[in-house]
Coordinates of C-alpha atoms in Angstrom, one line a residue:
X4 CA 0.0 0.0 0.0
X5 CA 1.3 3.5 -0.9
X6 CA 1.9 5.8 1.9
X7 CA 2.5 9.5 1.7
X8 CA 6.1 10.3 2.3
X9 CA 6.4 12.4 5.5
X10 CA 8.4 15.6 5.5
X11 CA 11.9 15.4 7.1
X12 CA 12.1 19.1 7.8
X13 CA 10.3 20.8 10.7
X14 CA 7.0 22.3 9.5
X15 CA 8.1 25.9 10.3
X16 CA 11.3 25.5 8.1
X17 CA 9.4 23.6 5.4
X18 CA 6.9 26.5 5.1
X19 CA 9.7 29.0 4.8
X20 CA 11.2 26.9 1.9
X21 CA 8.0 26.8 0.0
X22 CA 7.3 30.5 0.6
X23 CA 10.7 31.4 -0.9
X24 CA 9.9 29.1 -3.9
X25 CA 6.6 30.8 -4.4
X26 CA 8.1 34.3 -4.3
X27 CA 10.9 33.3 -6.6
X28 CA 8.6 32.0 -9.3
X29 CA 5.0 33.3 -9.1
X30 CA 4.1 31.9 -12.5
X31 CA 4.5 28.3 -11.4
X32 CA 2.7 28.8 -8.1
X33 CA -0.2 26.4 -8.9
X34 CA 2.3 23.6 -9.3
X35 CA 3.4 24.2 -5.7
X36 CA -0.2 24.1 -4.5
X37 CA -0.4 20.5 -5.7
X38 CA 2.6 19.3 -3.6
X39 CA 0.5 18.6 -0.4
X40 CA -2.6 19.9 1.4
X41 CA -0.4 21.6 4.1
X42 CA 1.6 23.4 1.3
X43 CA -1.6 24.6 -0.3
X44 CA -2.8 25.9 3.1
X45 CA 0.4 27.8 3.6
X46 CA 0.7 29.3 0.1
X47 CA -2.9 30.3 -0.8
X48 CA -2.9 33.2 1.7
X49 CA 0.4 34.5 0.3
X50 CA -0.7 34.1 -3.3
X51 CA -3.8 36.2 -2.8
X52 CA -2.5 38.8 -0.3
X53 CA -2.0 41.5 -3.0
X54 CA -4.8 42.1 -5.5
X55 CA -4.1 44.4 -8.4
X56 CA -6.9 45.2 -10.8
X57 CA -4.9 47.4 -13.3
X58 CA -4.0 47.1 -17.0
X59 CA -0.2 47.4 -16.4
X60 CA 1.5 44.1 -16.2
X61 CA 4.1 43.9 -13.3
X62 CA 7.1 42.0 -14.5
X63 CA 8.4 39.2 -12.3
X64 CA 5.4 39.5 -9.8
X65 CA 2.5 37.4 -8.9
X66 CA 0.1 36.5 -11.7
X67 CA -2.9 38.7 -12.1
X68 CA -6.3 37.2 -11.2
X69 CA -9.8 38.5 -11.7
X70 CA -12.3 39.8 -9.1
X71 CA -14.2 36.5 -9.6
X72 CA -11.5 34.9 -7.6
X73 CA -12.4 37.0 -4.6
X74 CA -15.6 35.1 -4.0
X75 CA -13.4 32.1 -2.7
X76 CA -10.1 33.9 -1.7
X77 CA -11.1 37.4 -0.8
X78 CA -10.5 36.8 2.9
X79 CA -6.7 36.4 2.2
X80 CA -6.4 39.8 0.4
X81 CA -4.5 42.4 2.5
X82 CA -3.6 45.0 -0.3
X83 CA -5.9 45.9 -3.1
X84 CA -5.5 48.4 -6.1
X85 CA -8.7 49.1 -8.0
X86 CA -8.5 50.9 -11.4
X87 CA -11.6 51.1 -13.6
X88 CA -10.6 53.6 -16.4
X89 CA -10.2 50.7 -19.0
X90 CA -12.2 47.7 -19.9
X91 CA -12.6 44.8 -17.4
X92 CA -10.8 42.5 -19.8
X93 CA -7.7 44.6 -19.3
X94 CA -8.0 45.1 -15.5
X95 CA -9.8 42.0 -14.3
X96 CA -12.3 44.2 -12.6
X97 CA -15.5 42.4 -13.5
X98 CA -17.5 43.5 -10.4
X99 CA -18.4 46.8 -8.8
X100 CA -15.8 48.3 -6.5
X101 CA -18.3 48.0 -3.5
X102 CA -18.8 44.3 -4.2
X103 CA -15.0 43.7 -4.3
X104 CA -14.5 45.4 -1.0
X105 CA -17.3 43.4 0.6
X106 CA -15.5 40.2 -0.3
X107 CA -12.2 41.3 1.4
X108 CA -12.9 41.9 5.1
X109 CA -9.2 41.8 6.1
X110 CA -7.9 44.6 3.8
X111 CA -5.1 46.8 5.3
X112 CA -4.1 48.8 2.2
X113 CA -6.5 50.1 -0.5
X114 CA -5.7 52.2 -3.6
X115 CA -8.9 53.6 -5.0
X116 CA -7.8 54.7 -8.5
X117 CA -11.3 54.8 -9.9
X118 CA -13.4 57.2 -11.8
X119 CA -16.9 57.5 -10.3
X120 CA -18.8 60.7 -9.6
X121 CA -22.3 59.5 -8.7
X122 CA -22.8 60.2 -5.0
X123 CA -25.0 57.2 -4.3
X124 CA -22.2 54.9 -5.6
X125 CA -19.5 56.8 -3.8
X126 CA -21.2 56.7 -0.5
X127 CA -21.7 52.9 -0.7
X128 CA -17.9 52.5 -1.5
X129 CA -16.9 54.8 1.4
X130 CA -19.3 53.1 3.7
X131 CA -17.6 49.8 2.8
X132 CA -14.1 51.3 3.3
X133 CA -15.1 52.7 6.7
X134 CA -16.3 49.2 7.7
X135 CA -12.9 47.6 7.2
X136 CA -11.5 46.9 10.7
X137 CA -7.9 46.6 9.7
X138 CA -7.6 49.4 7.1
X139 CA -4.4 51.5 7.8
X140 CA -3.4 52.8 4.3
X141 CA -5.7 54.6 1.8
X142 CA -5.1 56.2 -1.6
X143 CA -8.0 58.1 -2.9
X144 CA -9.0 61.2 -4.9
X145 CA -9.5 64.3 -2.8
X146 CA -12.7 65.3 -4.7
X147 CA -14.2 61.8 -3.9
X148 CA -13.5 62.4 -0.3
X149 CA -14.7 65.9 -0.3
X150 CA -18.0 64.9 -2.1
X151 CA -18.8 62.1 0.4
X152 CA -17.8 64.0 3.6
X153 CA -19.7 67.1 2.7
X154 CA -22.9 65.0 2.0
X155 CA -22.5 63.2 5.3
X156 CA -22.5 66.4 7.4
X157 CA -23.0 66.8 10.3
X158 CA -21.9 63.1 10.9
X159 CA -18.9 62.3 8.8
X160 CA -17.4 58.8 7.9
X161 CA -14.6 57.9 10.2
X162 CA -11.6 55.8 9.2
X163 CA -10.5 55.1 12.7
X164 CA -7.3 53.2 11.9
X165 CA -6.1 54.9 8.8
X166 CA -2.6 56.4 9.5
X167 CA -1.3 56.7 5.9
X168 CA -3.5 58.8 3.5
X169 CA -2.6 59.5 -0.1
X170 CA -4.6 62.2 -1.8
X171 CA -4.8 62.2 -5.6
X172 CA -6.2 64.9 -8.0
X173 CA -5.3 67.4 -5.3
X174 CA -5.6 70.8 -6.9
X175 CA -5.7 72.7 -3.6
X176 CA -5.8 71.6 0.0
X177 CA -7.9 74.6 1.0
X178 CA -9.9 72.9 3.8
X179 CA -7.8 70.4 5.7
X180 CA -10.3 70.5 8.6
X181 CA -12.7 68.3 6.6
X182 CA -10.2 65.5 6.9
X183 CA -9.8 65.8 10.7
X184 CA -13.0 64.1 11.7
X185 CA -12.6 61.4 9.2
X186 CA -9.0 60.5 9.9
X187 CA -8.3 60.8 13.6
X188 CA -5.2 58.5 13.5
X189 CA -3.5 60.3 10.6
X190 CA 0.3 60.5 10.8
X191 CA 1.5 60.1 7.2
X192 CA 0.2 62.3 4.4
X193 CA 1.0 62.1 0.7
X194 CA -0.1 64.9 -1.7
X195 CA -0.3 64.8 -5.5
X196 CA 2.0 67.4 -7.0
X197 CA 1.0 66.5 -10.5
X198 CA -2.3 68.4 -10.3
X199 CA -1.2 71.5 -8.3
X200 CA 0.5 74.5 -9.6
X201 CA 2.7 74.9 -6.5
X202 CA 3.8 73.2 -3.3
X203 CA 1.6 75.4 -1.1
X204 CA -0.5 72.4 0.1
X205 CA 2.5 71.2 2.0
X206 CA 2.6 74.4 4.1
X207 CA -1.1 74.2 4.6
X208 CA -0.9 70.6 5.9
X209 CA 2.0 71.4 8.2
X210 CA 0.4 74.5 9.6
X211 CA -2.8 72.7 10.3
X212 CA -1.6 69.3 11.6
X213 CA 1.7 70.6 13.1
X214 CA 3.5 67.8 15.1
X215 CA 0.8 65.3 14.4
X216 CA 2.4 64.5 11.0
X217 CA 5.5 62.4 10.9
X218 CA 5.9 62.3 7.1
X219 CA 4.6 64.6 4.4
X220 CA 5.2 63.5 0.8
X221 CA 4.9 65.7 -2.2
X222 CA 4.9 63.3 -5.2
X223 CA 5.5 63.9 -8.9
X224 CA 5.4 61.5 -11.8
X225 CA 7.6 62.0 -14.9
X226 CA 7.8 60.2 -18.2
X227 CA 10.9 58.1 -18.5
X228 CA 11.6 57.8 -14.8
X229 CA 12.1 54.5 -13.1
X230 CA 9.2 52.7 -11.5
X231 CA 10.7 53.1 -8.0
X232 CA 10.5 56.5 -6.1
X233 CA 13.4 58.9 -6.5
X234 CA 14.0 61.6 -3.9
X235 CA 14.4 65.2 -5.2
X236 CA 16.0 68.1 -3.3
X237 CA 13.3 69.8 -1.3
X238 CA 14.7 73.2 -2.1
X239 CA 13.7 72.7 -5.8
X240 CA 10.0 73.0 -4.9
X241 CA 9.7 74.8 -1.6
X242 CA 11.7 76.9 0.9
X243 CA 10.5 74.8 3.8
X244 CA 13.3 73.3 5.8
X245 CA 11.4 70.6 7.6
X246 CA 12.9 67.1 7.7
X247 CA 9.5 65.5 7.4
X248 CA 8.9 66.9 4.0
X249 CA 10.0 64.5 1.3
X250 CA 9.6 65.3 -2.4
X251 CA 9.9 62.3 -4.8
X252 CA 8.9 61.1 -8.2
X253 CA 6.3 58.4 -8.0
X254 CA 7.8 56.8 -11.1
X255 CA 6.2 56.3 -14.5
X256 CA 4.7 52.9 -13.7
X257 CA 2.4 53.8 -10.8
X258 CA 1.0 50.3 -10.3
X259 CA 4.5 48.8 -10.1
X260 CA 5.5 51.4 -7.5
X261 CA 2.4 50.7 -5.5
X262 CA 3.0 47.0 -5.7
X263 CA 6.6 47.5 -4.6
X264 CA 5.3 49.1 -1.4
X265 CA 2.6 46.4 -0.8
X266 CA 5.3 43.7 -1.1
X267 CA 7.3 45.4 1.6
X268 CA 9.7 47.0 -0.8
X269 CA 10.7 50.6 -1.5
X270 CA 7.3 52.2 -2.2
X271 CA 6.6 55.8 -1.5
X272 CA 6.0 55.4 2.2
X273 CA 9.1 53.4 3.0
X274 CA 11.3 55.5 0.9
X275 CA 10.1 58.7 2.6
X276 CA 10.3 57.2 6.1
X277 CA 13.9 56.2 5.5
X278 CA 14.7 59.7 4.2
X279 CA 13.2 61.3 7.3
X280 CA 15.1 58.9 9.7
X281 CA 18.4 59.7 7.8
X282 CA 17.8 63.5 8.1
X283 CA 17.1 63.2 11.9
X284 CA 20.2 61.1 12.5
X285 CA 22.4 63.7 10.6
X286 CA 20.7 66.6 12.5
X287 CA 21.4 64.9 15.9
X288 CA 25.0 63.9 15.2

């Protein structure tokens, strides 16, 4: 009678080995799933941890799957990028944003790179985001936030645990007070320099939130730049001499840059945090 060969390595070490194999070759992940039930149980949460619904293909990274996979595996998703400016065949986004969020209760990091201006839809999406108990990182358009918060008055949606907020399509940050009630835990703020004529919103943010902010990013995107963030001299854009202010290029491949951060690499937040730490070490030496 055939008996399954038992592993000779401790389970903890075996899991590390298979995890490294998975990350080294995402395209052959499904072959690893078939090794044994225990391997499947280890690797499935890692395989589905980052969900990117965007037309850009990220070289050397995990294979893209569609939103239909979320019905069975949404509980494993921790990081999600949603983009609906092209067809579902290009993005894999075959369901509404609200429905996708409802299938992923353990999300920690959401990039809402979507185009939607109907308030009734926006409100449902924001309600779903607010209900996520582990959400700490959010990337969203300022006008989307403005629209929903203003309609909610006097009761505003509260993202209790969001510490890292990236505001897109900035224009001006004329009324930072509208963000206060919705983001009581805010410590890291990233502002879109692509859609503003000057870096004045940085001063507005620092003046309003004072010592509450640990990092303030002013990001740019330039054609031909690398996909990873590149730090620029602060003096090129503002006279502020504050170590918390980091000006950088987001990179020309935004989805790749976002994915780098989701995978624990040098995304915009980690890049900026390391710059701030280095500046403070130099200042104290």
